[in-house]
Short mmCIF file of C-alpha atoms and ligand atoms in Angstrom, two decimals:
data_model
loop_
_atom_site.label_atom_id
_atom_site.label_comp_id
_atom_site.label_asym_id
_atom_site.label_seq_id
_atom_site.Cartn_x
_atom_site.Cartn_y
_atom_site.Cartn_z
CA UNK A 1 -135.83 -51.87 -187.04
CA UNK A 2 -133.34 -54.35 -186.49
CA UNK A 3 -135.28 -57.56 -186.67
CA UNK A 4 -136.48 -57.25 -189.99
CA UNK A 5 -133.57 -55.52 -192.51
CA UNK A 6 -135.98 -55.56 -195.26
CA UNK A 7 -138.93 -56.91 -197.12
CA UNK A 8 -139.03 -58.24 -201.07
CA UNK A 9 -142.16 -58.53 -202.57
CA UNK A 10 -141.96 -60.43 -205.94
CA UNK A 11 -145.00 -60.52 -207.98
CA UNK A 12 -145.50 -61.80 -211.82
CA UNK A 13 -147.93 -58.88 -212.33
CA UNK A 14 -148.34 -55.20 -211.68
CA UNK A 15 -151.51 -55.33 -209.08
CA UNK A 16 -150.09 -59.07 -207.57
CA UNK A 17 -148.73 -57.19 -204.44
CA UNK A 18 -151.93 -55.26 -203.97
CA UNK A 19 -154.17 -57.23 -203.74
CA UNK A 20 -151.85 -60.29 -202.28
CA UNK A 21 -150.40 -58.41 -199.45
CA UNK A 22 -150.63 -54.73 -199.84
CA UNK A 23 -152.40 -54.62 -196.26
CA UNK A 24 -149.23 -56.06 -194.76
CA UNK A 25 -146.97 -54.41 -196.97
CA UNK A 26 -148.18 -50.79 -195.71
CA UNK A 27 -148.40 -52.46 -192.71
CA UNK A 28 -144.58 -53.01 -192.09
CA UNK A 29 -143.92 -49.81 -193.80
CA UNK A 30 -145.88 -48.04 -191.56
CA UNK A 31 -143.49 -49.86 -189.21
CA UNK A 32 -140.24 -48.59 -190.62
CA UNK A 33 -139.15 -51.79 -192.41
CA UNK A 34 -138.03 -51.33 -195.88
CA UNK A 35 -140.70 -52.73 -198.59
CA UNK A 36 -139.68 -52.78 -202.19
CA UNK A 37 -141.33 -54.82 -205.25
CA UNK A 38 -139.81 -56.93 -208.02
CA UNK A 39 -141.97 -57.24 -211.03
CA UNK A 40 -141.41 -60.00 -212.88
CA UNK A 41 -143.50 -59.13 -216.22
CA UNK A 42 -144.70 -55.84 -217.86
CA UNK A 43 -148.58 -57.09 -217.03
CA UNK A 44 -149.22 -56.24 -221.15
CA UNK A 45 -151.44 -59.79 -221.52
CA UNK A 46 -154.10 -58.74 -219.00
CA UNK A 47 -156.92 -57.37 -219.53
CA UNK A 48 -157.21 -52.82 -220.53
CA UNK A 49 -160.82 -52.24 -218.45
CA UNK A 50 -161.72 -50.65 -220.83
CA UNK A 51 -159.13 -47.75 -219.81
CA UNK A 52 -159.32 -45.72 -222.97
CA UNK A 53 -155.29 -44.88 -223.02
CA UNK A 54 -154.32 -48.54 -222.89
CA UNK A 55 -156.22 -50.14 -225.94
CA UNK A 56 -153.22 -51.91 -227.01
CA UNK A 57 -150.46 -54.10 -225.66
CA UNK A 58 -147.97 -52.18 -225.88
CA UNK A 59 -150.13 -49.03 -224.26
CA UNK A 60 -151.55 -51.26 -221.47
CA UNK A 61 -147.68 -52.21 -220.40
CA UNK A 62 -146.82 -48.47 -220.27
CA UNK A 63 -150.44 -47.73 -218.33
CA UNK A 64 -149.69 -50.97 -215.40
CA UNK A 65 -146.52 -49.72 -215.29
CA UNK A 66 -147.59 -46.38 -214.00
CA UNK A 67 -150.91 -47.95 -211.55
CA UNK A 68 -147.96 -49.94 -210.09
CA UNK A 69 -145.74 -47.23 -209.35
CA UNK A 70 -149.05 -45.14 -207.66
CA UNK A 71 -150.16 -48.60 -206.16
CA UNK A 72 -146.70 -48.57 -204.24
CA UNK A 73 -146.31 -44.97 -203.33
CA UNK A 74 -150.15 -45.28 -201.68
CA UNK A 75 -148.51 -48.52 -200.09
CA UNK A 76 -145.23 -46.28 -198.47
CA UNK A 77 -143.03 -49.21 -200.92
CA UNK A 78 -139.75 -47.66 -201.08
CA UNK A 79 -138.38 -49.24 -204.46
CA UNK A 80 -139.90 -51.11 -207.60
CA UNK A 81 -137.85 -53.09 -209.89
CA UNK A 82 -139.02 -54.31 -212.91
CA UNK A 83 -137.88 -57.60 -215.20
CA UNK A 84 -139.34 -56.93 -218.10
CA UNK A 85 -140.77 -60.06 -219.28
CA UNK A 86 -143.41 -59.83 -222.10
CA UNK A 87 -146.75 -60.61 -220.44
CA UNK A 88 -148.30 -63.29 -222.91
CA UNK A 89 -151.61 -62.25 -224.27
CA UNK A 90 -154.51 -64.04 -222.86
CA UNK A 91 -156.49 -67.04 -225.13
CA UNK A 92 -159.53 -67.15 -226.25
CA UNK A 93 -162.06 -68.30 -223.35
CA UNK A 94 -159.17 -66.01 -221.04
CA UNK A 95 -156.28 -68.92 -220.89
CA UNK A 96 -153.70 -67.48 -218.73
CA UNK A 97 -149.63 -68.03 -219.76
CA UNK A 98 -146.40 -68.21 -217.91
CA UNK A 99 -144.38 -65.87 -219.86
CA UNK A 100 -141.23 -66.84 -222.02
CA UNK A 101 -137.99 -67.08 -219.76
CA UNK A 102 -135.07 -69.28 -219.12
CA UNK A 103 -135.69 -70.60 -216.09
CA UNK A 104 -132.16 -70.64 -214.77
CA UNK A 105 -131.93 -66.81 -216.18
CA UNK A 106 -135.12 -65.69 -214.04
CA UNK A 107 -133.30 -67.37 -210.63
CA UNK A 108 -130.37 -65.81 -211.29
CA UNK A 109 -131.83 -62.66 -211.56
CA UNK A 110 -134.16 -63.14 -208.52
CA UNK A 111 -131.41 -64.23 -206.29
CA UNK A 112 -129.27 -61.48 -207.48
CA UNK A 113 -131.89 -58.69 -206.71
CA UNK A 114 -132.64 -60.72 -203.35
CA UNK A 115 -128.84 -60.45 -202.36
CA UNK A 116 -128.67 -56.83 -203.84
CA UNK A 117 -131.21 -55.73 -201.63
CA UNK A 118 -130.20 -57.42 -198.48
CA UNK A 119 -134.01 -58.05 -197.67
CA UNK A 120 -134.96 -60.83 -194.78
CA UNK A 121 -137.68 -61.72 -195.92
CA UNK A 122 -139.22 -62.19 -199.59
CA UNK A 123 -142.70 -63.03 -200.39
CA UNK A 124 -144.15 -63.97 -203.65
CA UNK A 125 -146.65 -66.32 -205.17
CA UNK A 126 -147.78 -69.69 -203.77
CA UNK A 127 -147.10 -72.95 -204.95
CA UNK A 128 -150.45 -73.13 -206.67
CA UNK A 129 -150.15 -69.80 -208.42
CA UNK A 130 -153.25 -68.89 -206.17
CA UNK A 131 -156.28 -69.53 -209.06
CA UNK A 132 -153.62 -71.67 -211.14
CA UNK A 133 -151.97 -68.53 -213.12
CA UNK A 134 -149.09 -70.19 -214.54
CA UNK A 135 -147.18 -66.93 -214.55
CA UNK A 136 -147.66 -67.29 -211.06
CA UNK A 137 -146.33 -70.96 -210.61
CA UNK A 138 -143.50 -70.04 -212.62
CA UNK A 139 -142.50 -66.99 -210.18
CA UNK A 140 -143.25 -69.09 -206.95
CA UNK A 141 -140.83 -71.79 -208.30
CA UNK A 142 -138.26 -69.21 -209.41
CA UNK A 143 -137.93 -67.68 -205.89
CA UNK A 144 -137.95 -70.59 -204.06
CA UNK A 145 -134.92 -71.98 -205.99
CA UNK A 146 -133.58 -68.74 -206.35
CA UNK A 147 -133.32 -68.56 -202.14
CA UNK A 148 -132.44 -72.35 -201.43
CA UNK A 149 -130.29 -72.40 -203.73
CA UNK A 150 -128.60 -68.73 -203.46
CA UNK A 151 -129.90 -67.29 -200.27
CA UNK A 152 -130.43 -69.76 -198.07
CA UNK A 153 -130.76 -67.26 -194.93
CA UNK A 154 -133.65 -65.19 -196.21
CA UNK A 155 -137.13 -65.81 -195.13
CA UNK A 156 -139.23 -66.79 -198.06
CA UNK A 157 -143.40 -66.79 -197.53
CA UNK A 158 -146.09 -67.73 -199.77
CA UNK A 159 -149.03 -65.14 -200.16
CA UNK A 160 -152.88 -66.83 -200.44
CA UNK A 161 -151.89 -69.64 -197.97
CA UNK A 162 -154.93 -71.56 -197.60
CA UNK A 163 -157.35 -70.34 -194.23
CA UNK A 164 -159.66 -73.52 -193.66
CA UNK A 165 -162.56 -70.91 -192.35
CA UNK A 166 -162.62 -68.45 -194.73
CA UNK A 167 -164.09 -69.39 -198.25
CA UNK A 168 -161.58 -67.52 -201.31
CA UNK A 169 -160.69 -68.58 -204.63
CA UNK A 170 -157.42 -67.65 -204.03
CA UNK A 171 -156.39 -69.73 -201.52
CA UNK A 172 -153.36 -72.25 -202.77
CA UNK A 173 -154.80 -75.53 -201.85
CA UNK A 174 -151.47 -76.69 -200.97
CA UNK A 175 -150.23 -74.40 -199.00
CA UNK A 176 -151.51 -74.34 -195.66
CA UNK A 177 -151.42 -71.16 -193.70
CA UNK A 178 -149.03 -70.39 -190.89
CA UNK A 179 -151.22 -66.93 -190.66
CA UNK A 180 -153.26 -65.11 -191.53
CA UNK A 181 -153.43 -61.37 -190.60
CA UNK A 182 -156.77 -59.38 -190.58
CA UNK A 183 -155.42 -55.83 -192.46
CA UNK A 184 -158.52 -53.75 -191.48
CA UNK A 185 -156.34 -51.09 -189.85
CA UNK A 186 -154.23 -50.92 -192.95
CA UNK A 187 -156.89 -51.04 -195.45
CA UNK A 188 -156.89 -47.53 -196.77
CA UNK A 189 -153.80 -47.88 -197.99
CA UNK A 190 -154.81 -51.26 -199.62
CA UNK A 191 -157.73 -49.45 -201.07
CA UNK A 192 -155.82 -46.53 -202.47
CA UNK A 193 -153.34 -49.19 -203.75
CA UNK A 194 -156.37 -50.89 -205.79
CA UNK A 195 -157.86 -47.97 -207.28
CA UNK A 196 -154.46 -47.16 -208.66
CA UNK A 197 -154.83 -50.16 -210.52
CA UNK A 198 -157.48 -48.38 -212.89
CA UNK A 199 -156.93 -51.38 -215.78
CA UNK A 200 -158.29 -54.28 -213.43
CA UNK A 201 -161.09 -52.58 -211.75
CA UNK A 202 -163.32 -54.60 -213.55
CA UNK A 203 -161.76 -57.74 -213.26
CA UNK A 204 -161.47 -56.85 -209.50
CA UNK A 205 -165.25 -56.60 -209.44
CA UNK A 206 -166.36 -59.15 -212.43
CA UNK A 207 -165.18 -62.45 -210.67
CA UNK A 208 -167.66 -62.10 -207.23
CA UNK A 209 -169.73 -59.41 -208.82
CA UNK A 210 -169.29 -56.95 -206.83
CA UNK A 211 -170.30 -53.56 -207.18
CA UNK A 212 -167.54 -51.18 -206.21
CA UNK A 213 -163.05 -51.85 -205.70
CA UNK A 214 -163.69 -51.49 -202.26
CA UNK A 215 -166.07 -54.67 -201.72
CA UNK A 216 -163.15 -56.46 -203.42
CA UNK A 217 -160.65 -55.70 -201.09
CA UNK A 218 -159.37 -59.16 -199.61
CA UNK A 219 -159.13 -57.98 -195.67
CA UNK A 220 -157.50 -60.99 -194.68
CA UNK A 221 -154.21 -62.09 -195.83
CA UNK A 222 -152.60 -65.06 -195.36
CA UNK A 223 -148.34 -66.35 -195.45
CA UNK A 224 -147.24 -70.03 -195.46
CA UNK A 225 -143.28 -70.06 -194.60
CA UNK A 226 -142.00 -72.15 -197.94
CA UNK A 227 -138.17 -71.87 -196.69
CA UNK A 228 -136.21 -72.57 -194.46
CA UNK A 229 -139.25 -75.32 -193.99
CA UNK A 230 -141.55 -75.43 -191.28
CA UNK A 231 -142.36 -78.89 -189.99
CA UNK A 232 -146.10 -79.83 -190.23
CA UNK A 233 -147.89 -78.13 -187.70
CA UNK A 234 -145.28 -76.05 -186.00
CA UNK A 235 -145.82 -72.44 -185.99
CA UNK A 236 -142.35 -70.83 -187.85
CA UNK A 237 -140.43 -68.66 -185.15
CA UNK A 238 -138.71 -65.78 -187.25
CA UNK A 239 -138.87 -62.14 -187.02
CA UNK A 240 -141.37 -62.06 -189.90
CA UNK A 241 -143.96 -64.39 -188.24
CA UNK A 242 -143.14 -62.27 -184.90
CA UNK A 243 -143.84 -59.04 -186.56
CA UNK A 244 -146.82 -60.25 -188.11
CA UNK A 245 -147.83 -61.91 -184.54
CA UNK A 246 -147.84 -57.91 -183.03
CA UNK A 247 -150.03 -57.00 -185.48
CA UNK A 248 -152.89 -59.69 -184.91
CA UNK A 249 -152.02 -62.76 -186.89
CA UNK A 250 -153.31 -65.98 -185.91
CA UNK A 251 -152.39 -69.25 -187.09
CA UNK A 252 -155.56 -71.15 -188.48
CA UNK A 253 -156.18 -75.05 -186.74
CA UNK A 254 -156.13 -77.55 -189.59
CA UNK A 255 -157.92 -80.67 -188.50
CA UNK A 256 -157.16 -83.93 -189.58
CA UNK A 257 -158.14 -87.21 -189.38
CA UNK A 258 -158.03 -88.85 -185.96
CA UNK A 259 -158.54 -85.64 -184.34
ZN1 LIG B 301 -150.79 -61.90 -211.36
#
């Protein structure tokens, strides 16, 4: 496929790309495009499920590190990277931490992986970390730099862009999305990719209780184009929007005042 030379998911967490975008992920594998993941942390803070084998931190990194690398073989990813960063334990009353890096380190290393790669496109967290993880803030800033600044002719999108009509805690307020892609035909994948991640099945479940992984499978999934910018209401024209177009995305109608 020469429209799209490659695709560069980069997630603060093992299970991020899952259950972000792993319907469009197998989707443009499926497609032939080449999908890899960047990790940013060893996902040691979260929470163990209850997963006997990963009652400590230093187990539970070793466990997530495994689910991931299942998660992206059920997901046809072709290449995971990790960073390494400690994943800060959760606070009491389950505060959530950015993790300790220099800031100007983590770009660097971003932007060379981006370069390294040769990837298009990139797509990582949203500018509101989706639910506010500031792990997540902290990647979503780090990429965008890491591309203006460094690659300035990749694609970058934002997962959890918000999608007026559907209601989802995830959604990053400030992102609007330019679409949103319904991944039922992928969703086996994105369901095989979620049970991998054995550690967070409860936490998958816990939040809406829900009953099984499968209910908790977000079928649509949604992209905001953070660079090069898109002016306000125009709908980005790039081979990653185009690609997502074929496969059923629609762009959601934001109305505003004086409409
Ligand atoms: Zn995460």
């Amino acid at each position: 496929m020469s429209d799209l030379r490659g695709v560069l998911f980069v997630g603060a967490h093992p299970d991020d790309e899952t259950v972000m975008a792993g319907g469009t992920l197998a989707m443009l594998g499926a497609q032939g495009v080449p999908v890899t993941v960047l990790c940013a942390t060893d996902g040691r803070g979260g929470e163990s499920g209850g997963v006997a084998e990963a009652s400590t931190p230093e187990a539970l990194a070793a466990v997530r590190q495994e689910e991931l690398r299942c998660a992206a073989g059920a997901l046809g990813i072709d290449g995971l990277t990790w960073l390494g960063y400690e994943d800060p334990v959760m606070g009491p009353d389950e505060e959530l931490f950015g993790f300790a890096a220099d800031e100007a380190a983590l770009i660097a290393q971003v932007a060379g992986h981006i370069l390294d790669k040769g990837v298009s496109v990139v797509i990582s967290h949203g500018t509101d970390g989706e639910y506010g993880h500031p792990a997540h803030v902290q990647v979503h800033r780090a990429v965008a730099r890491a591309v203006r600044e460094q690659a300035p002719d990749v694609l970058f999108y934002s997962v959890g862009a918000l999608v007026p009509e559907i209601e989802d805690r995830l959604w990053n307020a400030s992102d609007p999305a330019h679409l949103a892609l319904d991944i039922t035909p992928w969703v086996e994948a994105k369901h095989a990719a979620m049970l991998c991640h054995r550690t967070q099945h409860a936490l998958f479940k816990r939040r809406r209780k829900l009953a099984t992984v499968r209910e908790a499978i977000r079928t649509v999934e949604s992209f905001r184009r953070q660079w090069p910018p898109v002016d306000g209401r125009a709908a980005p024209d790039d081979p990653f929007a185009a690609r997502l177009r074929s496969a059923g995305a629609w762009q959601p109608r934001f109305h505003e005042a004086g409409e």
